Amino acid sequence: MRCRGIRHMSINHHLQCISLLRDCKTLSHLKQIHAHASKTGLDADPLIAGKLLLLAATTLADALDYSRRLFSHIPSPDPFMYNTLIRGLSESDHPHHSLLTYNQMRRDSVPPDSFSFAFVLKAAANCKSPNVGWQLHSHVIHHGFESHLFVGTTLVSMYAERGCLASARKAFDDIPQPNVVAWNAIVTACFRVDDVEGAERLFERMPWKNSTSWNVMLAGYTKAGELGSARSLFLSMPNKDAVSWSTMITGFASNGLFGDAFGFFRELLREGCRPNEVSLTGVLSACAQAGALESGKILHAHIEKAGLGSIISVGNALLDMYARCGGILMASRVFDWEMEKKSIVSWTSMIAALAMHGYGEEAIQLFHKMEEHRMRPDGITFISVLYACSHSGLMEQGHKFFQEMESTYGIERSIEHYGCMVDLYGRAGLLDKAYEFITNMPMKPNAIIWRTLLGACSIHGNVRLAEHVREKLSELDPSDSGDYVLLSNIYAVAGKWKDVASVRRSMSEQRIQKTPGWSSIEVDKVVYTFVASDDISDVKEEAHKKLTEVMLRLKMEGYVPEIMSVLHDVEEEEKEDAILRHSEKLAVAFGLARMHGESVIRIVKNLRICPDCHTVMKLISKVYKREIVVRDRSRFHSFSEGSCSCRDYWEQLKS
DNA sequence: CTAGGGTTAG
């Protein structure tokens, strides 16, 4: 009788436990259930243990460590349990651990099945080291799974991730009857290695297509910069879904074609589609990049009306849009009042926003506030914090954060963090210290590191070190036009005209094209982009006319063009003409012509503002009594009453 | 329990 009683009770417990697990939503909840199960010995039940593990490894957030501990207490895990853990770890931040679990499975003589391979290959795709992929492929063949549809498809996408098109193709050919998913994976593999024609051929040959097939083509075209093909394919698509629209919006925005990105968004609304969080973040990112504050504000109203403001990614994109459009107050308002839920991205974005606007101290304060809210910083948070320190000259603080991020926070320092330190020392003028720091780095310095030091050489006019850096850069990345421009400016400032000419010569010998500079300005919710080129348009002519008038007035106020920074082997008059054509000058002139006297003129430039334009902006702010905000490649410049918020970074260049 | 497309921070 007693025995039956216990048995009866345990069945009840069993059912109760399963029903509890079904409603389990958080890690602490799971821990309670687990404790409860251990008390009654139910945690040894394979079904319960499996369900606990599945929840911890795949469904719940932040429960992966717990799932590994759970797993370690299971005496003889069945294949399902191994697979569950392999799966959970494969999508984690440490895909490497997934491979370790797979190895353990083999050591424990539990034969891997098709599920094990599908999961572990995904881990390999997310993993850095290239050799594991080949090894796993040989295991797949050894166990006879190479013709398995799912395993084969994962192999294809793993090789696609690696950029090994030939291997991806072999894996694809091993699949006897590839379905549409497998076809989409091999098309993606072609785009990954920029084989657009290969992708097109496969797309034609596909026995049948779903909407993803078309979307893969759209994404591939936009990533390859073939926007014309993307557009015409999009027009010919039978069924455009939400992803198709988002792909077009983000694809055009990431190629700098913000007007087209807005256009697709408007079209989406016209077609009666409801924008989702992805299309909204895409179009907000276009506003952010173009500096289109007015358009961004309209979207903000749209988002509030549609009640989408509570979606974290939308809030993050909104905050970022305001920050990049110079609206730091609006950005902090969104952050403080409109985002009920915040993620690490929200906090990091706000820290970066403050840093971008030169509020280094406030950025650090916010970092500490974030800690009080028990939000754990990640590697990117530290990039923003270090950026804040270097742009506000907070040397001690920056140094401390750099030390603590590893010792106290346990975050591995990446090359980007080292780059921030080079920038910190370099901006402060400690060039030798920056150089020494680079030589003692635990990893090989890349071109970005040296380029940062070259930038510092340019600020502080150090020709000797710049020449040394030039050699490093010519080994690592000899085709970056920005490096040549920077170097020739350093020579020009030092009056070394022969060297300027030689840099210029090597540029043309190696057929290196300067990155075309553009500046954009939003007037009446329309974004106008100016490029220093020979083409003519009505808008450009209007800007040019106004600019001539402005420059005349500035000259009467005593302005002398700074032609030093312009390449030196052209005639004086041509030089003046060249700096007159700078896109930021055209944009500001256009703003003066078209915008009424009270409004702030906001300009976005894709490169760094040139010293002459910087001076001109200061003068205009004084003579015309206008506030001008220029966002360039690295920061905001806010001009008013003849001075700039960047504390005249450029003055050092001239002295 | 499995595979493919679009997403914000540097």
XYZ file of C-alpha atoms (C1' of nucleotides) in Angstrom:
665
model
C 0.000 0.000 0.000
C 2.762 2.347 1.027
C 4.647 1.654 -2.127
C 1.640 2.407 -4.282
C 1.101 5.616 -2.325
C 4.587 6.880 -3.048
C 4.295 5.875 -6.642
C 1.017 7.679 -6.937
C 2.505 10.771 -5.352
C 5.481 10.695 -7.696
C 3.271 10.526 -10.756
C 1.406 13.518 -9.447
C 4.670 15.312 -8.880
C 5.794 14.324 -12.302
C 2.746 15.815 -13.985
C 2.872 18.872 -11.782
C 6.523 19.407 -12.616
C 5.883 19.181 -16.350
C 3.038 21.656 -16.119
C 5.239 24.023 -14.087
C 7.953 23.751 -16.694
C 5.478 24.558 -19.425
C 4.729 27.939 -17.839
C 8.294 28.693 -16.773
C 9.388 32.108 -18.046
C 12.468 33.132 -16.057
C 15.700 31.645 -14.806
C 14.775 32.106 -11.138
C 11.508 30.315 -11.788
C 13.439 27.473 -13.387
C 15.766 27.284 -10.385
C 12.757 26.922 -8.071
C 11.339 24.103 -10.151
C 14.725 22.446 -10.256
C 15.075 22.656 -6.452
C 11.603 21.233 -6.083
C 12.415 18.401 -8.482
C 15.672 17.531 -6.675
C 13.865 17.219 -3.340
C 11.601 14.520 -4.715
C 14.352 12.924 -6.770
C 12.601 13.847 -9.987
C 15.650 15.544 -11.438
C 17.008 12.093 -12.297
C 13.986 11.454 -14.523
C 15.239 11.712 -18.103
C 12.098 13.440 -19.321
C 12.194 16.100 -16.596
C 15.951 16.571 -16.883
C 15.629 16.918 -20.651
C 12.896 19.527 -20.377
C 14.818 21.483 -17.729
C 17.860 21.459 -19.959
C 15.921 22.467 -23.066
C 14.464 25.477 -21.267
C 17.771 26.588 -19.807
C 19.783 26.055 -22.992
C 17.459 27.413 -25.661
C 14.416 29.266 -24.359
C 15.389 31.327 -21.335
C 17.728 34.290 -21.497
C 20.978 34.226 -19.507
C 20.466 30.618 -18.433
C 23.222 28.995 -20.474
C 25.706 28.671 -17.602
C 22.982 27.093 -15.566
C 22.205 24.663 -18.370
C 25.845 23.559 -18.465
C 25.761 22.890 -14.739
C 22.486 21.011 -15.109
C 24.018 18.914 -17.845
C 27.104 18.087 -15.788
C 24.877 16.508 -13.133
C 23.089 14.196 -15.530
C 24.721 10.763 -15.055
C 24.408 9.346 -18.569
C 22.860 11.890 -20.916
C 20.976 10.595 -23.932
C 21.634 11.965 -27.441
C 18.719 14.376 -27.100
C 20.335 15.991 -24.063
C 23.708 16.357 -25.776
C 21.956 17.866 -28.782
C 20.013 20.310 -26.630
C 23.175 21.663 -25.029
C 25.067 21.729 -28.340
C 22.193 23.693 -29.833
C 21.982 26.203 -26.984
C 25.718 26.842 -26.997
C 25.913 27.090 -30.793
C 23.866 30.303 -30.759
C 25.547 31.716 -27.668
C 28.413 34.177 -27.410
C 30.760 31.209 -27.000
C 30.016 28.845 -29.879
C 33.343 27.254 -29.045
C 31.732 25.547 -26.026
C 29.247 23.900 -28.358
C 32.125 22.189 -30.138
C 33.529 21.078 -26.780
C 30.224 19.467 -25.889
C 30.179 17.723 -29.250
C 33.671 16.377 -28.534
C 32.534 15.207 -25.133
C 29.661 13.367 -26.817
C 32.138 11.501 -28.994
C 34.432 10.775 -26.043
C 31.435 9.376 -24.158
C 30.839 7.070 -27.150
C 27.394 8.497 -27.849
C 27.147 8.517 -31.649
C 26.178 11.921 -33.088
C 22.988 11.956 -35.172
C 21.701 14.335 -37.841
C 20.556 16.791 -35.165
C 23.988 16.871 -33.522
C 25.593 17.736 -36.856
C 23.036 20.392 -37.763
C 23.660 22.147 -34.445
C 27.399 21.744 -34.204
C 27.899 22.931 -37.794
C 25.989 26.064 -36.909
C 28.402 26.534 -34.001
C 31.314 26.075 -36.398
C 29.830 28.745 -38.669
C 29.698 31.147 -35.718
C 33.206 30.207 -34.621
C 36.389 32.008 -35.607
C 38.808 29.141 -36.247
C 38.562 27.904 -39.833
C 39.828 24.350 -39.387
C 36.980 22.941 -37.309
C 34.705 23.206 -40.320
C 36.750 20.778 -42.406
C 37.079 18.386 -39.501
C 33.350 18.347 -38.875
C 32.693 17.834 -42.576
C 34.861 14.712 -42.462
C 32.924 13.484 -39.419
C 29.692 14.067 -41.332
C 30.960 11.925 -44.199
C 32.285 9.300 -41.805
C 28.828 8.947 -40.255
C 27.175 8.976 -43.667
C 25.169 12.165 -43.228
C 26.489 14.131 -46.211
C 23.350 13.467 -48.216
C 21.049 14.369 -45.330
C 19.031 17.411 -46.372
C 19.328 19.397 -43.137
C 22.940 18.486 -42.411
C 23.925 19.254 -45.996
C 22.159 22.626 -45.943
C 23.885 23.624 -42.713
C 27.196 22.599 -44.263
C 26.463 24.864 -47.230
C 25.716 27.839 -45.009
C 28.742 27.138 -42.825
C 31.017 27.270 -45.863
C 29.134 30.360 -47.049
C 29.974 32.046 -43.737
C 33.612 31.033 -44.263
C 33.597 32.390 -47.803
C 34.503 28.962 -49.253
C 32.231 28.861 -52.250
C 33.847 25.767 -53.793
C 33.279 23.714 -50.632
C 29.778 25.066 -50.263
C 29.111 23.968 -53.813
C 30.452 20.468 -53.136
C 28.261 20.151 -50.055
C 25.287 21.329 -52.094
C 25.985 18.796 -54.853
C 26.028 16.026 -52.228
C 22.390 16.722 -51.415
C 20.351 14.379 -53.643
C 17.147 16.407 -53.732
C 17.825 19.940 -52.526
C 14.727 21.826 -51.462
C 14.173 25.563 -51.706
C 16.019 26.199 -48.428
C 19.137 24.457 -49.708
C 18.934 26.439 -52.957
C 18.633 29.689 -51.020
C 21.671 28.724 -48.954
C 23.858 28.154 -52.025
C 22.692 31.425 -53.596
C 23.632 33.190 -50.352
C 27.052 31.522 -50.540
C 27.637 33.056 -53.997
C 26.826 36.548 -52.764
C 29.082 36.070 -49.772
C 32.061 35.910 -52.138
C 30.677 38.611 -54.469
C 29.860 36.109 -57.200
C 26.788 37.984 -58.371
C 26.618 36.241 -61.724
C 26.881 32.814 -60.088
C 23.982 33.737 -57.816
C 21.939 34.895 -60.793
C 22.592 31.652 -62.695
C 21.507 29.560 -59.703
C 18.464 31.749 -59.135
C 17.402 31.074 -62.738
C 17.921 27.336 -62.319
C 15.941 27.035 -59.086
C 13.077 24.574 -59.613
C 10.847 26.683 -57.414
C 11.193 29.823 -55.363
C 9.686 31.175 -52.211
C 9.690 34.786 -51.046
C 12.966 34.218 -49.231
C 14.599 33.324 -52.549
C 13.736 36.757 -53.872
C 14.750 38.428 -50.638
C 18.145 36.710 -50.742
C 18.655 38.191 -54.206
C 17.609 41.673 -53.057
C 19.957 41.579 -50.057
C 22.776 40.204 -52.193
C 22.379 42.889 -54.843
C 22.314 45.725 -52.306
C 25.374 44.350 -50.503
C 27.220 44.152 -53.819
C 26.188 47.752 -54.513
C 24.139 46.696 -57.541
C 21.196 48.841 -56.641
C 19.779 49.001 -60.159
C 19.447 45.215 -60.250
C 17.915 45.237 -56.774
C 15.354 47.800 -57.796
C 14.280 46.081 -60.987
C 14.048 42.692 -59.284
C 12.001 44.270 -56.515
C 9.607 45.743 -59.065
C 9.178 42.349 -60.729
C 8.569 40.472 -57.466
C 5.251 38.699 -57.303
C 4.747 38.860 -53.532
C 6.594 41.515 -51.584
C 6.614 40.735 -47.902
C 7.710 42.797 -44.893
C 11.261 41.525 -45.270
C 11.436 42.617 -48.918
C 10.535 46.186 -47.972
C 12.986 46.244 -45.078
C 15.739 44.872 -47.294
C 15.228 47.651 -49.833
C 15.113 50.372 -47.178
C 18.231 49.235 -45.316
C 20.021 48.239 -48.517
C 19.647 51.657 -50.116
C 20.386 53.462 -46.845
C 23.604 51.508 -46.340
C 24.724 52.585 -49.805
C 24.185 56.221 -48.907
C 21.038 56.590 -50.998
C 18.896 57.986 -48.207
C 16.372 59.623 -50.497
C 15.601 56.256 -52.095
C 15.363 54.634 -48.661
C 12.765 57.236 -47.650
C 11.049 56.669 -50.991
C 10.638 52.941 -50.340
C 9.273 53.696 -46.899
C 6.693 56.113 -48.293
C 5.757 53.585 -50.967
C 5.303 50.949 -48.290
C 2.822 53.237 -46.543
C 1.067 54.002 -49.841
C 0.611 50.312 -50.530
C -1.245 50.111 -47.256
C 1.398 47.991 -45.506
C 1.966 48.567 -41.837
C 5.614 49.396 -41.110
C 7.141 46.977 -38.661
C 10.040 47.525 -36.299
C 12.618 46.525 -38.891
C 11.474 48.883 -41.636
C 11.216 51.628 -39.021
C 14.700 51.083 -37.632
C 15.952 51.000 -41.218
C 14.388 54.299 -42.180
C 15.434 55.860 -38.855
C 18.981 54.770 -39.547
C 18.719 56.486 -42.951
C 17.615 59.684 -41.179
C 20.473 59.309 -38.703
C 23.051 58.913 -41.438
C 21.677 61.737 -43.571
C 21.167 64.072 -40.630
C 17.502 64.383 -41.574
C 16.164 65.663 -38.274
C 12.806 66.895 -39.549
C 11.998 63.614 -41.283
C 13.090 61.809 -38.138
C 10.707 63.863 -36.016
C 7.810 62.954 -38.303
C 8.702 59.289 -37.912
C 8.804 59.782 -34.167
C 5.212 61.011 -34.206
C 4.280 58.084 -36.449
C 5.842 55.625 -34.019
C 4.014 57.098 -31.035
C 0.688 56.987 -32.865
C 1.187 53.380 -33.917
C 2.272 52.473 -30.384
C 5.586 51.018 -31.534
C 7.688 53.126 -29.180
C 7.873 50.369 -26.596
C 9.837 48.090 -28.912
C 13.418 48.352 -27.695
C 15.055 48.309 -31.127
C 12.787 51.133 -32.308
C 13.599 53.208 -29.222
C 17.300 52.583 -29.761
C 17.097 53.650 -33.398
C 15.117 56.766 -32.429
C 17.645 57.738 -29.787
C 20.486 57.157 -32.213
C 18.727 59.227 -34.888
C 18.385 62.222 -32.562
C 21.970 61.892 -31.365
C 23.399 61.747 -34.881
C 21.231 64.623 -36.032
C 22.638 66.825 -33.297
C 19.568 66.611 -31.053
C 21.306 65.479 -27.897
C 18.486 66.823 -25.717
C 15.853 64.891 -27.649
C 18.059 61.815 -27.491
C 18.246 61.970 -23.722
C 14.517 62.682 -23.542
C 13.795 59.517 -25.486
C 16.206 57.636 -23.255
C 14.894 59.026 -19.954
C 11.180 59.240 -20.586
C 10.095 57.229 -23.571
C 11.932 53.960 -23.216
C 10.332 51.891 -20.503
C 12.612 48.997 -21.286
C 16.281 49.468 -22.018
C 18.820 47.017 -23.298
C 22.588 47.181 -23.225
C 22.326 48.737 -26.692
C 20.190 51.599 -25.311
C 22.673 52.414 -22.572
C 25.631 52.114 -24.905
C 23.952 54.307 -27.521
C 23.243 57.001 -24.964
C 26.827 56.878 -23.686
C 28.060 57.156 -27.283
C 25.613 60.022 -27.930
C 26.985 62.034 -25.011
C 30.549 61.245 -26.064
C 29.900 62.329 -29.668
C 28.732 65.711 -28.418
C 31.764 66.204 -26.222
C 30.059 65.414 -22.907
C 32.747 63.039 -21.691
C 32.100 63.460 -17.962
C 28.374 62.900 -18.431
C 29.049 59.797 -20.495
C 31.086 58.350 -17.650
C 28.420 59.272 -15.119
C 25.866 57.458 -17.240
C 28.116 54.426 -17.311
C 28.086 54.336 -13.509
C 24.332 54.820 -13.460
C 24.040 51.871 -15.793
C 25.942 49.753 -13.294
C 23.553 50.854 -10.544
C 20.750 49.536 -12.741
C 22.580 46.196 -12.799
C 23.060 46.301 -16.535
C 26.279 44.558 -17.429
C 28.473 46.474 -19.886
C 29.832 44.619 -22.900
C 32.847 45.189 -25.106
C 31.048 47.797 -27.180
C 30.011 49.763 -24.107
C 33.697 50.094 -23.324
C 34.451 51.296 -26.834
C 31.958 54.126 -26.279
C 33.344 54.894 -22.828
C 36.923 54.969 -24.103
C 35.829 57.108 -27.059
C 34.248 59.515 -24.540
C 37.528 59.696 -22.639
C 39.695 60.310 -25.699
C 37.402 62.957 -27.167
C 37.205 64.843 -23.879
C 40.859 64.454 -22.969
C 40.118 62.323 -19.899
C 43.436 60.531 -19.855
C 43.436 59.106 -16.307
C 39.866 57.887 -16.556
C 40.438 56.260 -19.911
C 43.478 54.462 -18.629
C 41.530 53.217 -15.613
C 38.646 51.912 -17.721
C 41.071 50.160 -20.021
C 42.629 48.354 -17.049
C 39.367 47.569 -15.285
C 37.416 46.275 -18.247
C 39.469 43.112 -18.134
C 40.399 42.859 -14.448
C 37.065 43.875 -12.898
C 34.510 43.331 -15.630
C 36.107 40.298 -17.228
C 35.649 41.575 -20.768
C 38.308 40.612 -23.238
C 40.027 43.597 -24.841
C 39.785 43.597 -28.606
C 41.903 45.490 -31.106
C 39.242 48.236 -31.171
C 39.853 48.930 -27.486
C 43.559 49.199 -28.137
C 42.700 51.575 -30.957
C 40.791 53.808 -28.528
C 43.885 53.973 -26.311
C 46.079 54.938 -29.247
C 43.561 57.689 -29.979
C 43.561 58.751 -26.310
C 47.342 59.144 -26.189
C 47.547 60.526 -29.706
C 44.979 63.272 -29.241
C 46.666 64.327 -26.009
C 49.904 64.747 -27.947
C 51.704 61.818 -26.325
C 52.771 60.449 -29.686
C 55.774 58.508 -28.437
C 53.681 56.904 -25.755
C 51.068 55.983 -28.375
C 53.784 54.449 -30.542
C 55.235 52.491 -27.648
C 51.741 51.304 -26.751
C 51.271 49.976 -30.291
C 54.563 48.081 -30.243
C 53.603 46.420 -26.947
C 50.116 45.353 -28.021
C 49.394 41.639 -27.616
C 48.019 41.450 -31.159
C 49.403 42.571 -34.492
C 48.375 46.191 -35.086
C 46.122 46.556 -38.115
C 45.767 49.429 -40.560
C 43.138 51.161 -38.410
C 45.565 51.365 -35.470
C 48.285 52.932 -37.606
C 45.762 55.221 -39.257
C 44.713 56.480 -35.823
C 48.333 57.301 -35.058
C 48.662 58.999 -38.450
C 45.674 61.167 -37.544
C 47.406 62.133 -34.302
C 50.586 62.964 -36.242
C 48.473 65.234 -38.405
C 46.953 67.058 -35.416
C 50.340 67.571 -33.824
C 52.333 68.078 -37.008
C 54.813 65.254 -36.445
C 56.308 64.575 -39.868
C 59.013 62.164 -38.688
C 56.595 59.722 -37.053
C 54.089 60.151 -39.873
C 56.679 58.896 -42.352
C 57.344 55.853 -40.229
C 53.610 55.138 -39.987
C 53.308 55.569 -43.742
C 55.631 52.591 -44.242
C 53.525 50.413 -41.947
C 50.368 51.441 -43.758
C 51.834 50.799 -47.188
C 52.431 47.201 -46.111
C 49.026 46.665 -44.546
C 46.589 48.653 -46.664
C 48.261 50.532 -49.491
C 45.076 51.546 -51.249
C 43.304 53.741 -48.702
C 42.956 57.192 -50.216
C 42.371 58.835 -46.837
C 45.874 57.924 -45.697
C 47.422 59.636 -48.700
C 45.315 62.752 -48.222
C 46.241 62.902 -44.530
C 49.920 62.442 -45.280
C 49.972 65.071 -47.994
C 48.248 67.488 -45.599
C 50.913 66.825 -42.975
C 53.606 67.646 -45.560
C 51.691 70.685 -46.751
C 51.403 72.112 -43.236
C 55.154 71.568 -42.746
C 55.805 73.336 -46.065
C 57.330 70.221 -47.637
C 55.920 70.739 -51.083
C 58.179 68.236 -52.818
C 56.864 65.511 -50.537
C 53.307 66.629 -51.155
C 53.937 66.201 -54.858
C 55.497 62.775 -54.376
C 52.526 61.535 -52.351
C 50.256 62.854 -55.028
C 52.326 61.104 -57.689
C 52.280 57.739 -55.947
C 48.537 58.109 -55.599
C 48.032 58.523 -59.298
C 50.602 55.851 -60.149
C 48.702 53.339 -58.064
C 45.427 54.637 -59.476
C 44.101 55.489 -56.039
C 40.956 57.530 -56.189
C 40.029 59.925 -53.432
C 36.822 58.953 -51.673
C 34.321 61.413 -53.074
C 33.226 63.797 -50.346
C 29.571 64.651 -49.955
C 27.622 66.901 -47.621
C 23.930 66.831 -47.057
C 21.422 69.267 -45.658
C 17.732 68.926 -44.988
C 15.482 71.797 -46.043
C 11.700 71.500 -45.682
C 11.979 67.774 -44.987
C 13.879 67.162 -48.207
C 17.489 66.016 -47.999
C 19.846 67.642 -50.535
C 23.249 66.072 -51.058
C 26.141 68.044 -52.518
C 29.181 66.485 -54.131
C 32.288 68.296 -55.342
C 32.016 67.223 -58.963
C 31.576 68.790 -62.348
C 27.967 67.901 -62.890
C 25.457 70.722 -62.819
C 21.972 70.887 -61.419
C 19.615 73.727 -60.603
C 20.041 73.198 -56.888
C 23.798 73.172 -57.209
C 23.785 76.309 -59.290
C 21.642 78.030 -56.698
C 24.094 76.985 -53.964
C 27.055 78.117 -56.013
C 25.572 81.522 -56.663
C 24.892 82.063 -52.988
C 28.348 80.796 -52.062
C 30.078 83.312 -54.322
C 28.117 86.069 -52.635
C 28.935 84.727 -49.151
C 32.639 84.421 -49.862
C 32.758 87.981 -51.148
C 31.221 89.235 -47.937
C 33.601 87.147 -45.816
C 36.583 88.510 -47.725
C 35.395 92.012 -46.955
C 35.461 90.950 -43.309
C 39.098 89.955 -43.715
C 38.902 86.265 -44.600
C 41.886 84.817 -46.467
C 41.403 81.372 -48.022
C 43.549 78.686 -46.401
C 44.931 76.955 -49.388
C 47.646 75.106 -47.514
C 45.606 72.008 -47.100
C 44.767 71.839 -50.755
C 47.111 69.796 -52.859
C 49.912 72.052 -53.958
C 50.642 71.361 -57.597
C 47.818 73.483 -58.962
C 47.789 77.173 -59.639
C 46.755 79.581 -56.890
C 43.501 80.499 -58.544
C 42.607 76.902 -59.209
C 43.295 76.119 -55.556
C 40.885 78.741 -54.454
C 38.397 77.364 -56.901
C 38.966 73.857 -55.517
C 38.180 74.837 -51.950
C 35.194 76.843 -53.143
C 33.755 73.637 -54.477
C 33.966 71.778 -51.171
C 30.623 70.161 -50.597
C 30.148 71.497 -47.055
C 30.478 75.077 -48.341
C 27.847 74.445 -50.995
C 25.557 72.922 -48.392
C 25.906 75.811 -45.963
C 25.352 78.346 -48.752
C 22.248 76.462 -49.820
C 21.031 76.543 -46.227
C 21.608 80.302 -46.042
C 19.692 80.769 -49.268
C 16.730 78.580 -48.451
C 16.228 78.575 -44.684
C 14.761 81.381 -42.639
C 16.996 83.300 -40.252
C 16.143 81.575 -36.996
C 16.669 77.950 -37.892
C 19.856 76.032 -37.202
C 21.749 74.970 -40.319
C 22.607 71.301 -39.922
C 25.055 69.641 -42.250
C 26.332 66.091 -42.444
C 29.614 65.282 -44.173
C 30.960 61.812 -44.915
C 34.633 62.811 -44.482
C 36.353 65.094 -42.023
C 35.657 68.779 -42.372
C 38.616 70.608 -43.928
C 40.423 73.361 -42.011
C 39.390 76.084 -44.443
C 35.738 75.085 -44.311
C 36.019 75.047 -40.534
C 37.199 78.658 -40.556
C 34.513 79.652 -43.027
C 31.807 78.096 -40.841
C 33.034 80.048 -37.837
C 32.997 83.287 -39.825
C 29.542 82.674 -41.244
C 28.201 81.981 -37.752
C 29.512 85.405 -36.734
C 28.813 87.504 -39.813
C 25.381 86.018 -40.564
C 24.520 85.379 -36.901
C 23.552 81.808 -37.646
C 23.996 78.666 -35.672
C 25.611 75.910 -37.748
C 26.037 72.290 -36.725
C 28.285 70.083 -38.824
C 28.562 66.386 -38.182
C 31.688 65.064 -39.822
C 33.209 61.622 -39.887
C 34.367 61.748 -36.316
C 32.327 64.234 -34.295
C 30.008 67.230 -34.075
C 31.130 70.795 -34.689
C 28.742 73.366 -33.346
C 29.451 76.885 -34.619
C 28.086 80.052 -33.134
C 29.311 83.605 -32.632
C 32.516 82.827 -34.492
C 33.726 79.833 -32.498
C 33.349 76.075 -32.539
C 32.527 73.494 -29.874
C 35.437 71.295 -30.946
C 37.796 73.626 -29.134
C 39.489 74.350 -32.439
C 41.041 71.086 -33.092
C 42.307 72.603 -36.342
C 44.135 75.538 -34.838
C 46.835 73.141 -33.719
C 47.217 71.989 -37.269
C 48.025 75.437 -38.545
C 50.530 76.429 -35.881
C 14.635 19.588 -31.048
C 17.003 20.668 -37.103
C 18.323 24.264 -42.421
C 17.633 29.957 -45.655
C 16.494 36.328 -45.923
C 15.907 41.877 -43.225
C 17.564 44.913 -37.353
C 20.069 49.482 -33.431
C 25.780 50.507 -30.431
C 31.908 51.032 -32.422
